[in-house]
Amino acid sequence: MYLSSSRSPAGLIAFSTLALVGCNETSETQHKHVEQTENSTQTKQTKISEGIDLSMFTEGAFAQPPKIVDCTTSEGTETMCYQFVTSGAPAGREPGPFCPRNTSDGAEAGGGWFNKEGSGDLVDITGEFILKLGEYYGDEKWLVYDAKTNKVRYTATKAACLGAARPDVEEQYKQNCIECELAYLDDDFSLTYLIPTTPIPAKKSSRVHTVGIALDGAELSGPAPVNAILGSYTIAAFDDCGGHINVHQGYHYHSTTGCTDKAVQTDDGHAPLIGYAADGYGIYAMKNAEGKEESLDECRGTTDEIRGYHYHAASPSENMFIGCMHGETVRPAGPPAGSPPDGQRPPEAK
Ligand SMILES: [Zn+2]
Ligand SMILES: [Zn+2]
């Protein structure tokens, strides 16, 4: 998948590959996928709906009607891709709330954040959570509120959002609950994604920074740089849906908490669809109707006779959706002038 933002040369951003590291499936596992696919193809009455079904997206997910265009994958395969253009906002709802305003505020006033265990549900960002950050992280330096007024320190302006939502947080924006608004995006902000119309299994699984696109059109992003965030005594608050805003990616998810879940019309109790990965395979919720998980490969994928190859998302606090890309993804042959070299993203990243 290839993504560009219309405004910045930064644009290619999200599309830079993180490098083909780790997560290489064993040839044995790959073999199994192939066999399974062949087997299910032989069962003629079974229709495999592998890849993107446009009707699953929320109305308003795209800024322009999706188009089908020629594209070339990173692996050099010439194929056809959907070209999705989004406005950087989730369709059908207003993002937020993110940061509570007062240390006495309850869960409804704030969103969520990765819990320190790194798996399971997000922790609610309540006033009390802000108050007890030092205790929570075992570091008494945390002070994200004014001890006299009990007001939570949060990024209330565009300048503060820009200063705080970057890896090298300016001193004055440390000790802040970070939140940004969609209003801070440029007027003609847009993001473009290219995703193969028919997924192509890759010889080797890979990792790309942008994981994919949720059914509401918002980006499913790569991992948030949690160490840098916490190291600056900041919380890059999510809303209860597991997403937050920056000026490079608009509203984007780091976690899936059910907000984009869409039940698929099958009666096998399979987990709901949440979005599509950059390689075109579907990403489903972690658990099925009975609360059970399927057995998955390193990419968090599996194959069945109805959906073909597909992924199941990790739990909300794992700071990831899938383990790696099973299929080929598209990125530009060469970055346009002015854009950062591959792998070097502009200050995002939160
Ligand atoms: Zn499944
Ligand atoms: Zn982020």
XYZ file of C-alpha atoms and ligand atoms in Angstrom:
352
model
C 0.000 0.000 0.000
C 1.201 3.442 -0.751
C 0.130 6.476 1.034
C 0.674 10.105 0.450
C -0.517 13.211 2.107
C -1.390 15.998 -0.233
C 0.218 18.684 1.795
C 3.602 17.834 3.002
C 6.486 16.293 1.247
C 6.129 14.377 4.356
C 3.495 12.802 2.423
C 5.088 9.617 1.642
C 5.431 9.187 5.130
C 3.337 6.655 6.147
C 4.231 4.648 3.313
C 7.833 4.199 3.892
C 8.532 0.667 4.713
C 10.039 -0.053 8.013
C 12.258 -2.550 6.313
C 11.625 -6.161 5.763
C 12.532 -7.312 9.157
C 11.596 -10.163 11.335
C 8.574 -12.212 11.219
C 9.679 -14.302 8.332
C 7.346 -17.120 7.949
C 8.916 -20.466 7.635
C 8.531 -21.992 4.223
C 6.625 -24.749 5.914
C 3.951 -22.371 7.118
C 3.709 -20.724 3.740
C 3.304 -24.072 2.140
C 0.397 -24.797 4.363
C -1.387 -21.628 3.306
C -1.017 -22.547 -0.303
C -2.344 -26.028 0.252
C -5.261 -24.734 2.211
C -6.132 -22.252 -0.485
C -5.948 -24.888 -3.159
C -8.107 -27.214 -1.166
C -10.783 -24.663 -0.684
C -10.714 -23.714 -4.350
C -11.495 -27.300 -5.161
C -14.648 -27.095 -3.077
C -16.529 -25.350 -5.851
C -19.658 -24.447 -3.899
C -17.613 -22.458 -1.337
C -17.149 -18.862 -2.312
C -14.011 -17.383 -0.826
C -14.339 -13.678 -0.271
C -10.682 -12.846 0.175
C -9.621 -9.233 -0.158
C -11.489 -5.965 0.009
C -15.276 -5.709 -0.097
C -16.010 -2.012 -0.689
C -19.527 -2.365 0.696
C -18.081 -2.998 4.160
C -16.799 0.585 4.498
C -18.818 3.154 6.439
C -20.622 5.741 4.340
C -18.382 8.786 4.089
C -15.171 6.821 4.732
C -13.607 8.281 1.574
C -13.174 11.832 0.348
C -13.505 10.640 -3.271
C -15.076 7.511 -4.740
C -12.504 4.670 -4.686
C -10.827 4.071 -8.047
C -9.040 1.061 -9.479
C -5.588 1.938 -10.839
C -2.466 0.160 -12.073
C 0.133 -0.312 -9.372
C 3.374 -2.143 -8.695
C 4.119 -3.829 -5.393
C 7.371 -3.400 -3.466
C 8.235 -6.884 -4.667
C 7.844 -5.739 -8.289
C 4.527 -7.387 -9.126
C 2.429 -5.332 -11.544
C -1.173 -5.489 -10.475
C -4.344 -3.473 -9.879
C -4.990 -1.478 -6.734
C -7.829 0.331 -5.093
C -6.923 3.964 -4.660
C -8.523 5.287 -1.509
C -8.460 8.980 -0.678
C -9.498 9.991 2.827
C -9.825 13.276 4.690
C -8.049 12.022 7.807
C -11.267 11.910 9.846
C -13.204 8.831 10.931
C -16.565 8.620 9.135
C -19.671 8.916 11.236
C -18.320 10.245 14.509
C -16.380 13.021 16.174
C -13.053 11.920 17.698
C -12.528 12.347 21.431
C -12.640 13.020 24.274
C -8.916 12.453 24.917
C -7.606 14.200 28.050
C -9.673 14.880 31.170
C -9.652 18.511 32.332
C -9.553 18.069 36.075
C -8.092 15.472 38.410
C -11.603 14.775 39.739
C -12.982 13.922 36.262
C -14.342 10.433 35.662
C -13.867 8.030 32.741
C -16.418 9.818 30.536
C -14.220 12.936 30.394
C -11.194 11.182 28.939
C -10.195 8.419 26.547
C -7.792 5.525 26.951
C -4.123 4.634 26.937
C -2.067 1.436 26.704
C -1.962 -0.252 30.081
C 1.529 -0.921 31.415
C 1.090 -4.692 31.126
C 1.033 -4.345 27.328
C -1.981 -6.543 26.684
C -5.697 -6.522 27.365
C -7.980 -3.490 27.422
C -6.858 0.132 27.406
C -6.713 1.866 30.763
C -9.210 4.747 31.170
C -7.589 8.169 31.336
C -9.542 9.462 34.306
C -8.548 12.402 36.489
C -7.343 9.869 39.021
C -5.171 8.129 36.431
C -3.509 11.497 35.706
C -3.134 12.142 39.426
C -1.470 8.793 40.052
C 0.791 8.542 36.970
C 3.881 8.617 39.191
C 2.612 5.667 41.154
C 1.444 3.856 38.004
C 4.800 4.095 36.269
C 6.916 4.016 39.432
C 8.484 7.425 38.704
C 7.668 10.344 40.986
C 8.686 12.912 38.358
C 5.301 12.618 36.660
C 3.242 15.786 37.177
C 0.637 16.215 34.449
C -1.593 18.488 36.517
C -1.385 21.705 38.466
C -1.227 20.750 42.142
C -2.850 24.038 43.197
C -5.838 24.047 40.854
C -6.098 20.305 40.113
C -6.345 21.179 36.431
C -4.905 18.618 34.035
C -2.054 19.929 31.888
C -3.018 19.209 28.272
C -2.072 20.576 24.866
C -4.819 23.127 24.298
C -3.492 24.832 21.145
C -2.182 23.869 17.720
C 1.298 25.066 18.721
C 1.232 22.850 21.785
C -0.040 19.894 19.746
C 2.785 20.364 17.214
C 5.381 20.811 19.945
C 4.294 17.777 21.928
C 3.297 15.260 19.276
C 6.830 14.549 18.082
C 9.601 12.247 19.240
C 11.812 15.069 20.559
C 9.288 16.843 22.730
C 10.149 20.453 23.500
C 10.848 21.039 27.162
C 7.811 23.266 27.650
C 5.494 20.538 26.374
C 6.767 17.775 28.617
C 4.460 16.785 31.470
C 1.367 17.051 29.279
C -1.576 14.971 28.257
C -1.405 15.367 24.484
C -4.470 15.952 22.376
C -4.855 17.480 18.929
C -7.904 18.548 16.936
C -8.951 17.780 13.370
C -9.205 21.565 12.959
C -5.379 21.692 13.066
C -5.148 19.793 9.761
C -4.546 21.805 6.608
C -7.739 22.685 4.735
C -6.934 20.426 1.808
C -5.441 17.642 3.901
C -5.900 14.214 2.376
C -4.286 10.799 2.514
C -4.051 8.409 -0.411
C -3.726 4.649 -0.073
C -3.027 2.059 -2.748
C -4.052 -1.472 -1.824
C -4.017 -4.476 -4.195
C -7.552 -5.392 -5.339
C -6.574 -9.048 -5.136
C -4.157 -9.878 -2.325
C -0.876 -11.424 -3.481
C 0.813 -13.763 -0.986
C 4.413 -12.581 -0.569
C 7.405 -14.912 -0.674
C 8.501 -13.400 2.590
C 6.338 -11.630 5.116
C 7.267 -8.025 5.825
C 6.490 -5.031 7.948
C 5.278 -1.684 6.723
C 4.696 1.274 8.952
C 1.079 1.827 8.062
C -0.858 -1.320 8.819
C -3.967 -0.507 6.825
C -7.281 1.279 6.855
C -10.240 0.859 9.193
C -13.789 0.551 7.877
C -14.459 4.191 8.834
C -11.598 5.350 6.578
C -9.163 6.166 9.415
C -5.654 4.767 9.256
C -4.616 1.672 11.192
C -1.153 2.895 12.143
C 2.120 1.295 13.037
C 3.182 1.167 16.685
C 3.143 4.407 18.672
C 6.644 5.267 20.022
C 5.611 4.590 23.592
C 9.087 4.832 25.120
C 9.637 8.294 23.655
C 6.173 9.382 24.723
C 6.523 8.218 28.320
C 10.158 9.338 28.424
C 8.913 12.919 27.890
C 6.345 12.508 30.656
C 3.551 12.754 28.146
C 0.514 10.617 27.430
C -0.504 10.606 23.751
C -4.117 10.099 24.741
C -6.431 7.990 22.589
C -10.173 8.372 22.604
C -12.202 5.366 23.684
C -11.993 4.019 20.129
C -8.185 3.684 20.368
C -7.237 6.544 18.031
C -5.806 10.042 18.229
C -4.908 12.911 15.911
C -1.686 14.315 14.534
C -1.217 16.724 11.659
C 0.539 14.150 9.429
C -1.920 11.280 9.610
C -5.093 12.952 10.801
C -7.122 10.736 13.092
C -5.496 7.306 13.220
C -5.778 4.154 15.290
C -3.130 2.453 17.416
C -5.633 0.140 19.017
C -8.942 -1.440 18.128
C -11.643 -1.372 20.778
C -14.725 -2.255 18.733
C -15.681 1.102 17.205
C -15.230 -0.047 13.601
C -16.398 -3.624 14.122
C -18.789 -4.774 11.418
C -20.413 -8.172 11.549
C -19.918 -10.190 8.397
C -22.944 -11.957 6.958
C -21.950 -15.465 7.834
C -23.461 -17.737 10.423
C -20.252 -19.304 11.665
C -19.871 -16.904 14.605
C -16.642 -15.504 13.177
C -15.203 -12.295 14.639
C -16.367 -9.023 13.016
C -14.326 -7.190 10.370
C -12.551 -4.018 11.530
C -10.692 -2.962 8.387
C -8.192 -4.038 5.726
C -4.433 -4.391 5.830
C -2.111 -2.704 3.322
C -1.810 -6.001 1.455
C -5.591 -6.190 0.976
C -6.368 -8.981 3.427
C -9.158 -8.379 5.954
C -8.381 -7.629 9.589
C -10.968 -9.045 11.991
C -11.459 -8.513 15.714
C -9.464 -10.676 18.090
C -12.241 -12.944 19.303
C -15.236 -14.725 17.813
C -18.837 -14.657 19.074
C -17.923 -17.133 21.814
C -14.994 -15.026 22.983
C -12.439 -17.447 21.574
C -9.303 -16.736 19.563
C -8.235 -18.667 16.487
C -4.823 -20.183 16.172
C -2.726 -17.742 14.153
C 0.595 -17.525 12.301
C 3.317 -14.970 13.104
C 1.475 -12.287 11.171
C -1.637 -12.981 13.270
C -3.245 -14.495 10.173
C -5.062 -17.690 9.361
C -6.985 -19.214 6.447
C -10.541 -20.488 6.348
C -12.861 -21.549 3.548
C -15.106 -18.509 3.698
C -12.618 -15.664 4.127
C -9.454 -17.178 2.707
C -6.357 -15.703 4.339
C -7.182 -13.016 6.920
C -5.840 -11.462 10.107
C -7.124 -11.141 13.659
C -6.146 -7.983 15.549
C -4.103 -8.028 18.742
C -5.589 -6.840 22.044
C -6.037 -3.067 22.578
C -2.930 -2.527 24.729
C -0.446 -4.444 22.545
C 0.432 -1.393 20.401
C -0.035 -3.405 17.226
C -2.792 -4.777 15.039
C -1.082 -7.598 13.196
C 2.361 -9.204 13.426
C 3.503 -8.735 9.823
C 2.275 -8.508 6.233
C 1.473 -11.845 4.643
C 0.940 -10.264 1.234
C 2.711 -7.868 -1.088
C 2.210 -4.152 -0.480
C 2.604 -1.108 -2.679
C 4.940 1.785 -2.118
C 6.296 4.381 -4.485
C 9.120 3.398 -6.802
C 10.990 6.442 -5.566
C 10.060 9.192 -3.191
C 9.349 12.527 -4.853
C 11.797 15.358 -4.366
C 11.851 16.735 -0.887
C 10.484 13.743 0.885
C 12.509 11.998 3.525
C 14.433 8.856 2.674
C 12.705 5.578 3.103
C 12.216 4.638 6.702
C 12.659 8.125 8.032
C 9.338 9.487 8.911
C 8.771 13.089 9.733
C 8.137 13.781 13.370
C 5.018 11.809 13.904
C 4.547 9.678 15.496
C 2.398 9.632 18.275
Zn -10.714 -15.943 11.361
Zn -0.310 8.100 16.621
